mmCIF file of C-alpha atoms in Angstrom:
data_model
loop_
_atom_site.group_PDB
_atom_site.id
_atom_site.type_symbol
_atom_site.label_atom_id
_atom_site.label_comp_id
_atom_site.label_asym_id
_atom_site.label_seq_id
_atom_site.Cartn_x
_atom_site.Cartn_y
_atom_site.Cartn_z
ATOM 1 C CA UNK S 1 130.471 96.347 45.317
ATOM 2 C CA UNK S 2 130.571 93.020 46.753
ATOM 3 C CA UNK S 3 133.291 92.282 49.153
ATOM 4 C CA UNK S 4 135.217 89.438 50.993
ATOM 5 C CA UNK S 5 136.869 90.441 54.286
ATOM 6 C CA UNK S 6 139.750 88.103 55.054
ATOM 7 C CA UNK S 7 142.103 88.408 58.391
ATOM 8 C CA UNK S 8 144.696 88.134 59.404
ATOM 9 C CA UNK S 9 147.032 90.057 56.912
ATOM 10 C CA UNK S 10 150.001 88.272 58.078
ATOM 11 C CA UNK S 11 150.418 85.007 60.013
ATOM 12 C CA UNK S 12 153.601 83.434 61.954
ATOM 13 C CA UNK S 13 153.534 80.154 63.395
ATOM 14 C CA UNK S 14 155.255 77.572 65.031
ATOM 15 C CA UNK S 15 156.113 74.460 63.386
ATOM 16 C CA UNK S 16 153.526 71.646 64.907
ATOM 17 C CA UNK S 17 151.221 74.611 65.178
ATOM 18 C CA UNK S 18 147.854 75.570 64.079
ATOM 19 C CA UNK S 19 147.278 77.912 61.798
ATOM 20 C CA UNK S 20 143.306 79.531 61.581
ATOM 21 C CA UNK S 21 142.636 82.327 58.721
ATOM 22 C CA UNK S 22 138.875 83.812 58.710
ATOM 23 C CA UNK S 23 136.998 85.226 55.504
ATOM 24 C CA UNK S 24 133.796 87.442 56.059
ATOM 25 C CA UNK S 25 131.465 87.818 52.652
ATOM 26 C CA UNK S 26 128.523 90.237 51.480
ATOM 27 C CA UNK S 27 125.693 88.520 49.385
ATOM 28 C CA UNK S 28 126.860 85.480 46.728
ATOM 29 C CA UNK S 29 125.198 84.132 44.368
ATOM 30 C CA UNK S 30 125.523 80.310 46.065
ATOM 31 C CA UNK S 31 127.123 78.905 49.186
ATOM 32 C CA UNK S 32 130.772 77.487 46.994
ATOM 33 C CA UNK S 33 133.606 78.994 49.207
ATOM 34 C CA UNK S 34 137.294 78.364 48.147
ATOM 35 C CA UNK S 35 140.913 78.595 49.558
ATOM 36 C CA UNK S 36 143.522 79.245 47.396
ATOM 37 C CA UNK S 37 147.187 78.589 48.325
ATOM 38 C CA UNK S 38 149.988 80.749 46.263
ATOM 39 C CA UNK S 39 153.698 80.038 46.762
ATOM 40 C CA UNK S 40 156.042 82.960 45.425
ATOM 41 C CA UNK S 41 156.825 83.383 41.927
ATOM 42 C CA UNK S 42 153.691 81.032 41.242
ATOM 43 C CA UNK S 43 150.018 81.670 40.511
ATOM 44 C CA UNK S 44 147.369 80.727 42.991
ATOM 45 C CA UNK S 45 146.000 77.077 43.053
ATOM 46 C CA UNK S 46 142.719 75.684 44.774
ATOM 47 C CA UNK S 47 143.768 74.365 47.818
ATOM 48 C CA UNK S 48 139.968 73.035 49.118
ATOM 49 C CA UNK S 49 136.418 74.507 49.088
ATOM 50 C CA UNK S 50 133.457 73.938 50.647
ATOM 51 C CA UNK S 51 130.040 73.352 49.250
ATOM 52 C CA UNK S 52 126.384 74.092 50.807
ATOM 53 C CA UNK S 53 125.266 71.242 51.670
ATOM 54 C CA UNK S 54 127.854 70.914 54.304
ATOM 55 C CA UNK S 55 129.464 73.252 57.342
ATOM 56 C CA UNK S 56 132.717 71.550 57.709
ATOM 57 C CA UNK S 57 135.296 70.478 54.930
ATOM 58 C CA UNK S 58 138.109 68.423 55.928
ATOM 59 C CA UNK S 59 141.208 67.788 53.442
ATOM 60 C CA UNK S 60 144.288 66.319 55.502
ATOM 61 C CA UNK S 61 145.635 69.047 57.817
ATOM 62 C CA UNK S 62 143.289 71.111 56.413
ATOM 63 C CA UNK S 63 139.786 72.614 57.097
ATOM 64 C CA UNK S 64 137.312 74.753 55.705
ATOM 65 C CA UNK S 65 134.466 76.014 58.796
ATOM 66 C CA UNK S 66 131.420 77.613 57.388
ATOM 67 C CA UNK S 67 128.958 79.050 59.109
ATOM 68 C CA UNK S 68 125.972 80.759 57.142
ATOM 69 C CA UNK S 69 123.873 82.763 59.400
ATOM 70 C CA UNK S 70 127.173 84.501 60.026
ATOM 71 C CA UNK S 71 128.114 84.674 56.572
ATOM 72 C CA UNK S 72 131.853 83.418 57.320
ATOM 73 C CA UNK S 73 134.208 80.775 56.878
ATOM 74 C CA UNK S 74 137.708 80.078 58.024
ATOM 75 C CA UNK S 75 140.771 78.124 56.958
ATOM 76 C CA UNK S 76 142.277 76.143 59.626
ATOM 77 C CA UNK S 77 145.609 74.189 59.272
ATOM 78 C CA UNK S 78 146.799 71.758 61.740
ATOM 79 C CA UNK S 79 150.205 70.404 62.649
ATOM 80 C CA UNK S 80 151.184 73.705 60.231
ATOM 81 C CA UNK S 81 154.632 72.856 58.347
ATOM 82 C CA UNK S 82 157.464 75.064 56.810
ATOM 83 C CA UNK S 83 156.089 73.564 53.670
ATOM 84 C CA UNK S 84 153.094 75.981 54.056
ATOM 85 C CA UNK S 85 154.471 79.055 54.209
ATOM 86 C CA UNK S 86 152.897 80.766 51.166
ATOM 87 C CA UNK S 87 149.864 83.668 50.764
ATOM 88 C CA UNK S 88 146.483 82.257 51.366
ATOM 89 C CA UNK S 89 143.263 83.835 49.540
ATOM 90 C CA UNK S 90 139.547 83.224 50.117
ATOM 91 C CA UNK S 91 137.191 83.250 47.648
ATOM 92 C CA UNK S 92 132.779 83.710 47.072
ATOM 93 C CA UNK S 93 130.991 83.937 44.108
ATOM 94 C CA UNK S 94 129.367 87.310 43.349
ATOM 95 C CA UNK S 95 125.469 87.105 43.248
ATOM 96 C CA UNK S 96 123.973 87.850 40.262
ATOM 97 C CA UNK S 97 123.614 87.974 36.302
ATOM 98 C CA UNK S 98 125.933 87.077 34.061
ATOM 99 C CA UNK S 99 128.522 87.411 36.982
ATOM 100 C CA UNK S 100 128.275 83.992 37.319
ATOM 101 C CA UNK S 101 131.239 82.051 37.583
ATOM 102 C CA UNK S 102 133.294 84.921 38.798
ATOM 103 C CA UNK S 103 135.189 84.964 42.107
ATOM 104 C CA UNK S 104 135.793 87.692 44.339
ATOM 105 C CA UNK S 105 138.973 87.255 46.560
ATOM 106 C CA UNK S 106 140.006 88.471 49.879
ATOM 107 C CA UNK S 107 143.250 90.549 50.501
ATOM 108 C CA UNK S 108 144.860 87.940 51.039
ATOM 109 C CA UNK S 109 147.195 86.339 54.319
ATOM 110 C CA UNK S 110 150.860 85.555 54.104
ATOM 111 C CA UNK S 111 151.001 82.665 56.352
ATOM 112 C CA UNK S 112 154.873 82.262 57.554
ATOM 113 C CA UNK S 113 155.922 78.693 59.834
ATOM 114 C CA UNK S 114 158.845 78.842 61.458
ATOM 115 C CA UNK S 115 160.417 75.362 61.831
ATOM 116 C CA UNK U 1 147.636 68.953 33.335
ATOM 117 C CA UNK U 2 145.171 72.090 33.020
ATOM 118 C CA UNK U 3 147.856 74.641 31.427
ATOM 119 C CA UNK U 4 147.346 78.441 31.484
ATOM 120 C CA UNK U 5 150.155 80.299 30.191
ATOM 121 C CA UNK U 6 150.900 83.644 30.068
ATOM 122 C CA UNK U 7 153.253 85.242 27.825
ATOM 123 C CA UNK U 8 155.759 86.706 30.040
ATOM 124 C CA UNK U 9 156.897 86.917 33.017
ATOM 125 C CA UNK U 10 158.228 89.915 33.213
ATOM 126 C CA UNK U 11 157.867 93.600 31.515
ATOM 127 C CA UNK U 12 159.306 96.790 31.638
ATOM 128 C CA UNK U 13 157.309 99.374 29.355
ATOM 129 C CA UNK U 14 157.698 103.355 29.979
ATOM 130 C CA UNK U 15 154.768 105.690 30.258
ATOM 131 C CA UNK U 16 152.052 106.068 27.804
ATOM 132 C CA UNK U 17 152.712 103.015 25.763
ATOM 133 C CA UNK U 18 150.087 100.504 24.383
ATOM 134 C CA UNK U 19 150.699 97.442 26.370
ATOM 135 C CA UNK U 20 149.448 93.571 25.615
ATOM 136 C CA UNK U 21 149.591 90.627 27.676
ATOM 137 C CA UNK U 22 148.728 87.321 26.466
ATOM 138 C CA UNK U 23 147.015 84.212 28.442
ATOM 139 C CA UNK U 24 146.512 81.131 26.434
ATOM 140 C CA UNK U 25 144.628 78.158 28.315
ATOM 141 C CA UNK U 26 144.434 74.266 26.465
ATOM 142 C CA UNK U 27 141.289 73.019 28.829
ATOM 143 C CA UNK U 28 138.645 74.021 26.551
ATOM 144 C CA UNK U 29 137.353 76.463 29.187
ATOM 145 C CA UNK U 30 134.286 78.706 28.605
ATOM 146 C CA UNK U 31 135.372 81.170 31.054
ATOM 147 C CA UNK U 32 138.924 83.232 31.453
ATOM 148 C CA UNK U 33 139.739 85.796 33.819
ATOM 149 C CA UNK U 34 141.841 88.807 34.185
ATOM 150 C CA UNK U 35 143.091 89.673 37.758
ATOM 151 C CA UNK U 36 145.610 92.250 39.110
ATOM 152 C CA UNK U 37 147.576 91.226 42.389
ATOM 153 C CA UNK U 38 148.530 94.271 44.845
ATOM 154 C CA UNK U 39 150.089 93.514 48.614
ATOM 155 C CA UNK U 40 147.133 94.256 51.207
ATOM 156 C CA UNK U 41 144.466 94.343 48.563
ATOM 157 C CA UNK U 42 144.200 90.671 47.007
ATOM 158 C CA UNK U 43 143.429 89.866 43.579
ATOM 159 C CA UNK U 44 141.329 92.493 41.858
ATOM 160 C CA UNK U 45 139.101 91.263 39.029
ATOM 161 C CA UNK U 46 139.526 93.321 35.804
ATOM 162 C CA UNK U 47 137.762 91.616 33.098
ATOM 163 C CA UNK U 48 135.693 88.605 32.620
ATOM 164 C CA UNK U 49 134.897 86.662 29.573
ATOM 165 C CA UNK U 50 132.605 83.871 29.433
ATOM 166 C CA UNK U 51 132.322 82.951 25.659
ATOM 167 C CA UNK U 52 134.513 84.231 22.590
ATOM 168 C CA UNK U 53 133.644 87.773 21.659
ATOM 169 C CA UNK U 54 131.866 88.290 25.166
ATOM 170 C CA UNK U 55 133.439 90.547 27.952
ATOM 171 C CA UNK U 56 132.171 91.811 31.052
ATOM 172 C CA UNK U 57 133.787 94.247 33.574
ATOM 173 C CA UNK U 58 135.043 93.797 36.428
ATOM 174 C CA UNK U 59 135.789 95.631 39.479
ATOM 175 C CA UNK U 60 138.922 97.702 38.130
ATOM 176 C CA UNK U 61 138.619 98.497 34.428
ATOM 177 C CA UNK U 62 139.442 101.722 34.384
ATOM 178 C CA UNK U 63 142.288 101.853 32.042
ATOM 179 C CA UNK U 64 142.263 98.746 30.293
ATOM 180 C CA UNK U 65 140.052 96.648 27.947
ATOM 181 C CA UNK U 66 139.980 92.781 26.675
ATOM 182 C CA UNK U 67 139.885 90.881 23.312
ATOM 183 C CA UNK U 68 138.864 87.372 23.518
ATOM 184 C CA UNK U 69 139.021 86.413 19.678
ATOM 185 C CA UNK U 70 139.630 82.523 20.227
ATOM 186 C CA UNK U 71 138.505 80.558 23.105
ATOM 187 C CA UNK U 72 142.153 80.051 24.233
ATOM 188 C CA UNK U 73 142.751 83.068 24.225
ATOM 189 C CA UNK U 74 142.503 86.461 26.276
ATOM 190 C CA UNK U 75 144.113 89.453 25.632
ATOM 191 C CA UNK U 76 144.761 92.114 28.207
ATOM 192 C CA UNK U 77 145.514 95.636 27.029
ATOM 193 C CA UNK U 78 147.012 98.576 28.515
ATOM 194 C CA UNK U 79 145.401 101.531 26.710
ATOM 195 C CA UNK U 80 148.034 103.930 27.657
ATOM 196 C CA UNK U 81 150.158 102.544 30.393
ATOM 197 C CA UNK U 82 150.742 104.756 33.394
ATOM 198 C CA UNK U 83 152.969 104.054 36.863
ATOM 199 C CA UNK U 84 149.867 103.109 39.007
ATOM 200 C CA UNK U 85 149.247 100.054 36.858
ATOM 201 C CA UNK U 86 152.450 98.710 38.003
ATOM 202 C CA UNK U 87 151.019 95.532 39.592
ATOM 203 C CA UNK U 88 151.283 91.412 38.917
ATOM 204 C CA UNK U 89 148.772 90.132 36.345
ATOM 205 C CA UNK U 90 147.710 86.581 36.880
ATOM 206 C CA UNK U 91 145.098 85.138 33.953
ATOM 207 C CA UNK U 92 142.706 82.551 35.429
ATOM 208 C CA UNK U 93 140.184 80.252 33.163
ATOM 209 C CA UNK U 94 137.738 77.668 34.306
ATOM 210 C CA UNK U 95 134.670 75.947 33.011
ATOM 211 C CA UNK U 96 131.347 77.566 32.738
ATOM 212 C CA UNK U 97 130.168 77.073 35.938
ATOM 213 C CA UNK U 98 128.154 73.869 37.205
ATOM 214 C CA UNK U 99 127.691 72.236 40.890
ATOM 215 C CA UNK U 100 130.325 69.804 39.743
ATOM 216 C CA UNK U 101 132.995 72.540 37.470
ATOM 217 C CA UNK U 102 133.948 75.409 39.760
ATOM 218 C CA UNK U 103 137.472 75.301 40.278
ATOM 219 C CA UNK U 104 139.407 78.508 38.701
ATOM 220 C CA UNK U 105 143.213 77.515 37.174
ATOM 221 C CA UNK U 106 145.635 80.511 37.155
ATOM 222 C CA UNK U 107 148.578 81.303 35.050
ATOM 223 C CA UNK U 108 152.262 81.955 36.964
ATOM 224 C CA UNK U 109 151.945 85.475 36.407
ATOM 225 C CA UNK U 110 153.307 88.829 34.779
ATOM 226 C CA UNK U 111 155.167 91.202 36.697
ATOM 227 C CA UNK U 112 154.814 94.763 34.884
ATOM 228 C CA UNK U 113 156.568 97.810 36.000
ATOM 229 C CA UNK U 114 155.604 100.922 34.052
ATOM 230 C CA UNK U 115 158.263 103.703 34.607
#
């Protein structure tokens, strides 16, 4: 079973801090690697990805790090804000078949700023 | 806006009942998505359709099964419903997959506790 290892399981930071969430993966069926932001009592949304042909993503504060021959990728967030507080998830694509187009997520990291 | 909508938010069924939840999307999407949501282990893939009529499993099915009779629509149902499927169900739909389509749009959510 394919799997995508994601640490930490919690996260508190400062306000004005940086906040850095890593993702490990198995095989996928293409280098697409998403973030996902949930706030409670909401589903998850894309927050930014990252595509193959590149090893660094930025959007804003935040930024997707990939590096293949390692098979990981990280979220970092600078200058984190209250406003973020809310469960992260990383995401790959499962190699293979007509499992194409389906994600598989990481546990998941409930990411906490303290103002 | 991309609108996935599940049919409740919250449920309450006892032990052993047939249980249905609904996920309606309006995007036209090919693909729709059934995940469960448990603290430490992320979201859990449980069914996956890519076309009316077509179903694949995913990495928990054990216990329940899928009707996907419309393309808006995706059923999930609990055969028999027992305590350990007490979980959050999120639905999730997205466009058959291209370089360009990839992003995955959730629904808010059903909490189900099965007593």
């Amino acid at each position: 079973q394919q799997q995508v290892k994601q640490s930490p399981q919690s996260l508190i930071v400062q306000k004005g801090g940086i906040s850095i969430i890593n993702c490990a993966y198995e095989n996928t069926a293409f280098d697409y690697f998403p973030w996902y932001q949930q706030f409670p009592g909401k589903g998850p949304a894309l927050l930014i990805a990252i595509r193959p042909d590149v090893s660094e993503k930025k959007e804003g504060r935040f930024t997707i790090s990939f590096n293949k021959s390692a098979k990981q990728f990280s979220l970092h967030i600078m200058d984190s804000q209250p406003g973020d507080s809310a469960t992260y998830f990383c995401a790959a694509p499962l190699a293979g078949g007509t499992s194409y187009g389906k994600l598989t997520f990481g546990q998941g990291t409930i990411l906490t700023v303290h103002p | 806006d991309v609108k996935v909508t599940q049919s409740s938010r919250y449920l309450v069924k006892r032990t052993g009942e047939k249980v249905f939840l609904e996920c309606v999307q309006d995007m036209d999407h090919e693909n729709m998505f059934w995940y469960r949501q448990d603290p430490g282990l992320g979201l859990r893939l449980i069914y996956f359709s890519y076309d009316v009529k077509m179903k694949e499993k995913g990495d928990i099915p054990e216990g329940y099964s899928v009707s996907r009779e419309k393309k808006e629509r995706f059923s999930l149902i609990l055969e028999s419903a027992s305590t350990n499927q007490t979980s959050m169900y999120l639905c999730a739909s997205s466009f058959r997959w291209t370089l360009v389509n990839t992003e995955a749009f959730f629904g808010q959510g059903t909490r189900l506790t099965v007593v």
